[in-house]
Tab-separated table of C-alpha atoms in Angstrom:
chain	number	residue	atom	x	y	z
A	1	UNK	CA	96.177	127.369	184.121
A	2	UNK	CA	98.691	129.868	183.970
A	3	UNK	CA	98.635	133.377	186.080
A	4	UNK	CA	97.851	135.393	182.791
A	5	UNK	CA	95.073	133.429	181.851
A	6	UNK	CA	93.792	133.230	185.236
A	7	UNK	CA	93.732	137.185	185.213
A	8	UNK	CA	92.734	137.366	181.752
A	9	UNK	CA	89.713	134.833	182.816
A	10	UNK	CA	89.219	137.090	186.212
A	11	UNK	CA	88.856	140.242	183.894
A	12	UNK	CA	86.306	138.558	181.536
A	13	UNK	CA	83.775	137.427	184.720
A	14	UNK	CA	84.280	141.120	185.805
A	15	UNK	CA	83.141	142.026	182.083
A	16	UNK	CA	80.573	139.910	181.970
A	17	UNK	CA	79.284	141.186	185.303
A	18	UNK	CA	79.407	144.921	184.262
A	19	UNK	CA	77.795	143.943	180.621
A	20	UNK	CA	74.794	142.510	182.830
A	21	UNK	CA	74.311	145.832	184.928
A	22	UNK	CA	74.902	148.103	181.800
A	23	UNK	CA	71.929	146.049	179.841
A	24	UNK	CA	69.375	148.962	180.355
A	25	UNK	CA	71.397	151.762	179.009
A	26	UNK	CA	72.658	149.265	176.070
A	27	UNK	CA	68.496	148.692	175.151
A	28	UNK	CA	67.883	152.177	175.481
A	29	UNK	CA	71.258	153.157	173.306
A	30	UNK	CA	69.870	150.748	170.999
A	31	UNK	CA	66.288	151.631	170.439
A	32	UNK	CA	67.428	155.109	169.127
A	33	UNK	CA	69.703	153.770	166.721
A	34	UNK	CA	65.984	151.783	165.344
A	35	UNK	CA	66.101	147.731	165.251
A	36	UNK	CA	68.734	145.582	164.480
A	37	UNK	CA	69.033	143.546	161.292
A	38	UNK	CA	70.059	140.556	163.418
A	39	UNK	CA	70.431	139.832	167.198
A	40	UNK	CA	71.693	137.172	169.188
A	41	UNK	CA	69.846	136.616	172.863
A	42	UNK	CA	71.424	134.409	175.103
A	43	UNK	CA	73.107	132.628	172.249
A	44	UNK	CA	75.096	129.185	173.423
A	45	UNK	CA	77.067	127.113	171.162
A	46	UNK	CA	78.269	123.708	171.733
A	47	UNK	CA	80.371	121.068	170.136
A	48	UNK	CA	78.888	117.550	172.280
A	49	UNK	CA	78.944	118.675	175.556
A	50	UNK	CA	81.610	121.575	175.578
A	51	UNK	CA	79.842	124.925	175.755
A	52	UNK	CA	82.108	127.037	173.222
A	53	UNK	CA	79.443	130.385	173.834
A	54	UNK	CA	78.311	131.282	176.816
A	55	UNK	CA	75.187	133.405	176.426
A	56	UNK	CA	75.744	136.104	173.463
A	57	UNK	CA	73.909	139.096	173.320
A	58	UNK	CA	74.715	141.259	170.641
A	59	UNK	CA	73.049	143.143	167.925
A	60	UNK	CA	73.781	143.385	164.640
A	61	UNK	CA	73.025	147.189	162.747
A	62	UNK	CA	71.288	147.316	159.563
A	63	UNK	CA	73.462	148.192	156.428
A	64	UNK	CA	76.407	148.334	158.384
A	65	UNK	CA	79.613	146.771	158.749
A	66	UNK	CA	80.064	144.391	161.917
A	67	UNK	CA	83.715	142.962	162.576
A	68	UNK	CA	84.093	140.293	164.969
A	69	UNK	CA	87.489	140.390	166.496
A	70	UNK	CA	88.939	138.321	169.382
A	71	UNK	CA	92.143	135.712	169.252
A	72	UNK	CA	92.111	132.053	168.260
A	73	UNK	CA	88.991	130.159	169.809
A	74	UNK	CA	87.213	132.796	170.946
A	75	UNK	CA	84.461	131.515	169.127
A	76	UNK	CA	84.415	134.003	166.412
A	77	UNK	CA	83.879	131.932	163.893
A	78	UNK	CA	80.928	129.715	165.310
A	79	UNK	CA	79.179	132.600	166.350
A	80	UNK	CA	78.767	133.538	162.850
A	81	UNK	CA	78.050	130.239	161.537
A	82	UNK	CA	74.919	129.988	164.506
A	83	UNK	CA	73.596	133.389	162.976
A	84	UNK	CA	72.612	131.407	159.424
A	85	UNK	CA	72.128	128.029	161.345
A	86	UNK	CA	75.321	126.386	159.566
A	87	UNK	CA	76.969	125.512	163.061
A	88	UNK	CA	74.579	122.516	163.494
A	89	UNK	CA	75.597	120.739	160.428
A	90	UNK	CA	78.924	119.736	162.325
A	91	UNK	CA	77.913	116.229	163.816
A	92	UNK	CA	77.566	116.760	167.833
A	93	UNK	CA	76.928	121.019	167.932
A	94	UNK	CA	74.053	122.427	168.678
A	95	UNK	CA	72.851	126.310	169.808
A	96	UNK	CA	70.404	127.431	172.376
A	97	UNK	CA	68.907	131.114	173.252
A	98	UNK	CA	67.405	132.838	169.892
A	99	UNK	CA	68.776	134.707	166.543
A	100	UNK	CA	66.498	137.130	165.629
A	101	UNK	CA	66.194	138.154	161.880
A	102	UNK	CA	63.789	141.133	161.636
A	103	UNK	CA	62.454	140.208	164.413
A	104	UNK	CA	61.830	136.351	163.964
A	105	UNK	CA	63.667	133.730	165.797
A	106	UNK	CA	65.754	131.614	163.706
A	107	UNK	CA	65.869	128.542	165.649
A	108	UNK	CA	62.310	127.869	165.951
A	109	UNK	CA	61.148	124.493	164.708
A	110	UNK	CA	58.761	125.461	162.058
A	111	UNK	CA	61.722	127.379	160.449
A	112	UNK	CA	63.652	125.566	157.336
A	113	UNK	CA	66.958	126.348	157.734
A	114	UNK	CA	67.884	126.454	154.236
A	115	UNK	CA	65.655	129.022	153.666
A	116	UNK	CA	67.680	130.958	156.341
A	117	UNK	CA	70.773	130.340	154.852
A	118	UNK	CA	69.498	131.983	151.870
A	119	UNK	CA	68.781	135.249	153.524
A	120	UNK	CA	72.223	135.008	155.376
A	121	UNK	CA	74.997	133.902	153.148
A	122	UNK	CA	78.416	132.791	153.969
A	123	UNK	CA	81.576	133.674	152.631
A	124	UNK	CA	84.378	131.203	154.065
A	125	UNK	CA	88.050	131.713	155.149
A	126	UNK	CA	89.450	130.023	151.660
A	127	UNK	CA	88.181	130.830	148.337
A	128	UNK	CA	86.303	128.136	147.439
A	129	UNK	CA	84.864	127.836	143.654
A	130	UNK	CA	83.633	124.505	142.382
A	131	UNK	CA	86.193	123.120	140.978
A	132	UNK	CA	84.873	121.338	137.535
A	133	UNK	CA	82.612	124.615	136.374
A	134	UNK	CA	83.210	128.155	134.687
A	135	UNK	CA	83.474	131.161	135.956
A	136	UNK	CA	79.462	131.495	134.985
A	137	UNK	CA	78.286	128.527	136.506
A	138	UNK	CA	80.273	129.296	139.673
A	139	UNK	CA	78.066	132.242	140.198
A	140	UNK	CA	74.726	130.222	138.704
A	141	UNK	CA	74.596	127.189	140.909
A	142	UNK	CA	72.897	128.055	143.850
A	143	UNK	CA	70.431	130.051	141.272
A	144	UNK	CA	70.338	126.826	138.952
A	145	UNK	CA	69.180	124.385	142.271
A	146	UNK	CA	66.736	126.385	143.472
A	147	UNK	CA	65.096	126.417	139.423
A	148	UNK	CA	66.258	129.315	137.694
A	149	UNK	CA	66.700	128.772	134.254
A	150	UNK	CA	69.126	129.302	131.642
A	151	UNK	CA	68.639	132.242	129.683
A	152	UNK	CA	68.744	136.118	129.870
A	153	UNK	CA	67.511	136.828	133.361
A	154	UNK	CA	70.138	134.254	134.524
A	155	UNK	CA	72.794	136.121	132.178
A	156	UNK	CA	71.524	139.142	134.413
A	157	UNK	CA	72.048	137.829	137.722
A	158	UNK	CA	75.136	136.842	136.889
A	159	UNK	CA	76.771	139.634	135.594
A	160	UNK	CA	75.168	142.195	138.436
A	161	UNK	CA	76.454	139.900	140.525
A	162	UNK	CA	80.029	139.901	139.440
A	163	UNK	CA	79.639	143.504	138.942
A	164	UNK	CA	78.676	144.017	142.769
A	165	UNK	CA	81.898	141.937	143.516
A	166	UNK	CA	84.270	144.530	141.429
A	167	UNK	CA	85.006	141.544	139.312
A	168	UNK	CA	82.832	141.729	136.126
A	169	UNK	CA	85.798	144.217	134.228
A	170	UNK	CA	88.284	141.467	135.210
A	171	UNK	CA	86.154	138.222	133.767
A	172	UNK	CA	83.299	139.206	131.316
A	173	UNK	CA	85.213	137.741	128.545
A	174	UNK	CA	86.553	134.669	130.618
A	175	UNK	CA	82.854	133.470	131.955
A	176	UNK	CA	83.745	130.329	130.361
A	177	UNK	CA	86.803	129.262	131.623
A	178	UNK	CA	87.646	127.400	134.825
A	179	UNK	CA	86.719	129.126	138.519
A	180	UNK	CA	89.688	127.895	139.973
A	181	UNK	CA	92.112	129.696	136.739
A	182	UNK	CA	91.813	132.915	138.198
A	183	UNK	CA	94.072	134.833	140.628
A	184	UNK	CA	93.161	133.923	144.784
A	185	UNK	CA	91.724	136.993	144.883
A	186	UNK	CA	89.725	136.782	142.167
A	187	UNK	CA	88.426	133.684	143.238
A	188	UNK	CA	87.416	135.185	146.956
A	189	UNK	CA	85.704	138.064	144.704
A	190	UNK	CA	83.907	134.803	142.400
A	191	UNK	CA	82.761	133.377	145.787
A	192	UNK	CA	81.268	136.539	147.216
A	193	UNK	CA	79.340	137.047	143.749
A	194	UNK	CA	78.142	133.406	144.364
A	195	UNK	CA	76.655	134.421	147.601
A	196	UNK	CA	75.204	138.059	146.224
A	197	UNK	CA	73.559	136.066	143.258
A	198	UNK	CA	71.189	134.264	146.013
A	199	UNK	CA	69.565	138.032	146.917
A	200	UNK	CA	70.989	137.409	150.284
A	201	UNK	CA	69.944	140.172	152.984
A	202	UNK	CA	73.100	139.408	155.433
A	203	UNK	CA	76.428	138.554	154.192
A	204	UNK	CA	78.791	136.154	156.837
A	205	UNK	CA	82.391	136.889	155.931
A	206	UNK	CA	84.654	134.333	157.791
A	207	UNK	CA	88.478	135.897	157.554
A	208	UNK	CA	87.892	136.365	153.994
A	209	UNK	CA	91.358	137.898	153.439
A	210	UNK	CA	93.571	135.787	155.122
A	211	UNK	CA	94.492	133.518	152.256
A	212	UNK	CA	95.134	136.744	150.215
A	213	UNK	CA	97.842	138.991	149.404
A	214	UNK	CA	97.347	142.618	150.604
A	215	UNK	CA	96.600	144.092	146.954
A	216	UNK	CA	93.533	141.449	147.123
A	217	UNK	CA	93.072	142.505	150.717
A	218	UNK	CA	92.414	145.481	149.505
A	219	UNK	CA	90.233	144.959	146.977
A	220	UNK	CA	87.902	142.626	148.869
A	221	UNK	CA	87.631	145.581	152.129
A	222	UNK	CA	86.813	147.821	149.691
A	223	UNK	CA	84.272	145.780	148.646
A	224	UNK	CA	82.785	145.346	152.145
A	225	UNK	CA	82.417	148.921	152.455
A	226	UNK	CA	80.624	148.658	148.853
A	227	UNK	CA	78.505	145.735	149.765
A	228	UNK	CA	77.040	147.913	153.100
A	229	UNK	CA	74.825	149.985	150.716
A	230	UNK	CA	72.472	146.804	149.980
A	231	UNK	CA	73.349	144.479	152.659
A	232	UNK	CA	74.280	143.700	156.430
A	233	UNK	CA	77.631	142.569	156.401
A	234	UNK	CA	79.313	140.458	159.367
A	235	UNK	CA	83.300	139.671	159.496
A	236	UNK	CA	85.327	137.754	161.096
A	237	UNK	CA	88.111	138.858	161.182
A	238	UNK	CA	91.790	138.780	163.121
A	239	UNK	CA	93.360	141.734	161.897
A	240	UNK	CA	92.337	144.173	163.791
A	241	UNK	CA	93.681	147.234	161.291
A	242	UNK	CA	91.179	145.913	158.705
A	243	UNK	CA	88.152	145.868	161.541
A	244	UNK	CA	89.611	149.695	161.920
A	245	UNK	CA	89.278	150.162	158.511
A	246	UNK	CA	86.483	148.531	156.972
A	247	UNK	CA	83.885	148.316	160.480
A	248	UNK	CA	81.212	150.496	161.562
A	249	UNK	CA	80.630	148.575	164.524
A	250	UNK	CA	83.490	146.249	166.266
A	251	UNK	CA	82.740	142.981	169.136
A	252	UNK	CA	85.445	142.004	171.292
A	253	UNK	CA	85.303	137.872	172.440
A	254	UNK	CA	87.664	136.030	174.930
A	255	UNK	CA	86.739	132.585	175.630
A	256	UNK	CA	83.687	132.477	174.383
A	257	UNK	CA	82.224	135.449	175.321
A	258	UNK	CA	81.424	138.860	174.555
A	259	UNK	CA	83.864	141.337	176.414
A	260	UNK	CA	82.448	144.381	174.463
A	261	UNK	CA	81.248	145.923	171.599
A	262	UNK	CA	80.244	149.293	170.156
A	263	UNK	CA	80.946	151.897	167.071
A	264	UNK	CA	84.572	150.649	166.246
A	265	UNK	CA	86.193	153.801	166.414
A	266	UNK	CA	84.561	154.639	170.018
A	267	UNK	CA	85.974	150.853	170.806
A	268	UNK	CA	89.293	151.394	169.299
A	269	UNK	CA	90.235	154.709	170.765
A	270	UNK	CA	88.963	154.569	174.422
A	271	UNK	CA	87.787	150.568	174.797
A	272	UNK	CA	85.623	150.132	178.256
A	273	UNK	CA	86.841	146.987	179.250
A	274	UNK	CA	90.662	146.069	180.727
A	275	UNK	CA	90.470	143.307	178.994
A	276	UNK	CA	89.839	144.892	175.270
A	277	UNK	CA	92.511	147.003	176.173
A	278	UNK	CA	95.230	144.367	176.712
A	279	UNK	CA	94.131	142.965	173.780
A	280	UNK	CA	93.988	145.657	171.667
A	281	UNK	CA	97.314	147.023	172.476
A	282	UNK	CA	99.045	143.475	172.346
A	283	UNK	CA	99.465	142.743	175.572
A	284	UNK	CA	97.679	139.480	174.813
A	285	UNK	CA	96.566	136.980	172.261
C-alpha cells in the first residue's frame, strides 16, 4: 500500500472514530428535522466473503435530494442497490444490519422483495429501454406484469408519467415508435418515466448522466429537482458540481465507508472531515 493511501486509510479510521462519538448530537440533529424516508443501520455489503461496506449509518430525508459522492469503489453504487434489495441478486452478495423504510426493516424475512423494489425504483447508469417495444410499452411494462390493463387508465399512467419526466412534449406523437429511436437523453428521460409509472415512493438514480451529453445533463438534474416534490430521490453520482447543484443533502464514502454527510452546501463549503476535504478539493481520487 502506498503512503497516500495509508494516510488516506489513517484519516478514514480517525473519521469513523469521530462519527461514533458525534452519534448523539447526529440523533438529536435528526429528530428535529422529523423521520427519515429511509435509513441505513449498520448496513454491510458483501460480494462472497469481501466486506465492500463496513457498517453504514445514514439517513435518507423525505422529499429531498440525496447525492452520494465518493471515487471509484467506494461502494456508492452498492449502497444504493442494498436500499431496494437489488444487491443480492448478484450471485455470492449479501447485506447485513437493517434498511428502514418508514420505519420497517427491509431485510426481514417475511418481506417480498419485489414488493420493495416497487416502492424504491432504480434508475441505472445507461439508459436502458427494451429494445423490441414502443415508446408506450416502454413505460407500460412493469404496469402490464403486475395486471394493469390496456385501456384509458393505462393511457393515463403513461402519459403523466412521461409528463413527470419532461418528455411527453418531445414523444406524444411518437408513442409508437421504437424506445431505443430516440436521442440518449431521451431515452434516460423514457427510463425514469418507466420507474415513475410503478407509483414508486423512492427513486435510486445510479450516475444517470454519465452516458449523456451536458444539454441532457441538464435536462435530467432539472428533473431531479422536479421529481423532489413527489418523491425521495437518491443519486449516485461522481460529479461533484451536479451533487452541488441538484442535492439537498450530500454523503461522502472512501473505502467503503461513510466519511461524512450533511446539507450539501454546509458539506461543500466548510466539510468536517480532512479527508472530505482532500477529496473535495482534488487532492485525491
Amino acid at each position: 500500500m502506498n503512503v497516500e493511501k495509508q494516510e488516506s486509510v489513517r484519516m478514514s479510521e480517525e473519521s469513523e472514530q469521530r462519527a461514533r462519538t458525534n452519534d448523539i448530537a447526529v440523533n438529536e440533529a435528526e429528530s428535529m428535522e422529523g423521520s427519515p424516508k429511509l435509513r441505513s443501520d449498520g448496513l454491510k455489503a458483501y460480494f462472497g466473503k469481501n466486506e465492500a461496506l463496513h457498517g453504514i449509518n445514514l439517513a435518507i430525508r423525505p422529499n429531498k435530494v440525496t447525492a452520494i459522492i465518493g471515487p471509484s469503489g467506494c461502494g456508492k453504487s452498492t449502497f444504493i442497490r442494498c436500499l431496494n434489495r437489488m444487491h443480492e441478486l448478484t450471485p455470492g452478495a449479501k447485506a447485513t444490519g437493517q434498511v428502514l423504510l418508514d420505519g420497517d426493516n427491509i431485510y426481514t424475512p417475511k418481506t417480498d422483495p419485489v414488493l420493495i423494489r416497487r416502492r424504491i425504483g432504480m434508475v441505472f447508469q445507461k439508459p436502458n429501454p427494451f429494445p423490441t417495444m414502443d415508446i408506450y410499452d416502454n413505460v407500460a411494462a412493469g404496469l402490464k406484469l403486475t395486471g394493469v390493463k390496456k385501456g384509458k387508465n393505462l393511457d393515463d399512467i403513461v402519459k403523466n408519467s412521461l409528463q413527470q419526466a419532461s418528455l411527453w412534449d418531445e414523444v406524444k406523437d411518437e408513442l409508437h415508435k421504437p424506445g431505443t429511436s430516440i436521442s440518449g437523453g431521451q431515452q434516460q428521460r423514457l427510463c425514469i418515466a418507466r420507474t415513475i409509472a410503478m407509483q414508486p415512493e423512492v427513486i435510486l438514480m445510479d450516475e444517470p448522466c454519465s452516458a449523456l451529453d451536458p444539454i441532457a445533463t441538464a435536462k435530467v438534474e432539472e428533473l431531479m429537482v422536479q421529481l423532489k416534490g413527489t418523491y425521495t430521490v437518491v443519486v449516485v453520482t461522481h460529479n461533484m458540481q451536479q451533487a452541488a447543484r441538484v442535492a439537498d443533502y450530500t454523503a461522502f464514502f472512501y473505502l467503503g465507508k461513510l466519511i461524512e454527510s450533511g446539507p450539501t452546501t454546509a458539506l461543500f463549503e466548510k466539510p468536517r472531515e480532512e479527508l472530505t476535504e482532500r477529496y473535495l478539493t482534488g487532492r485525491f481520487g
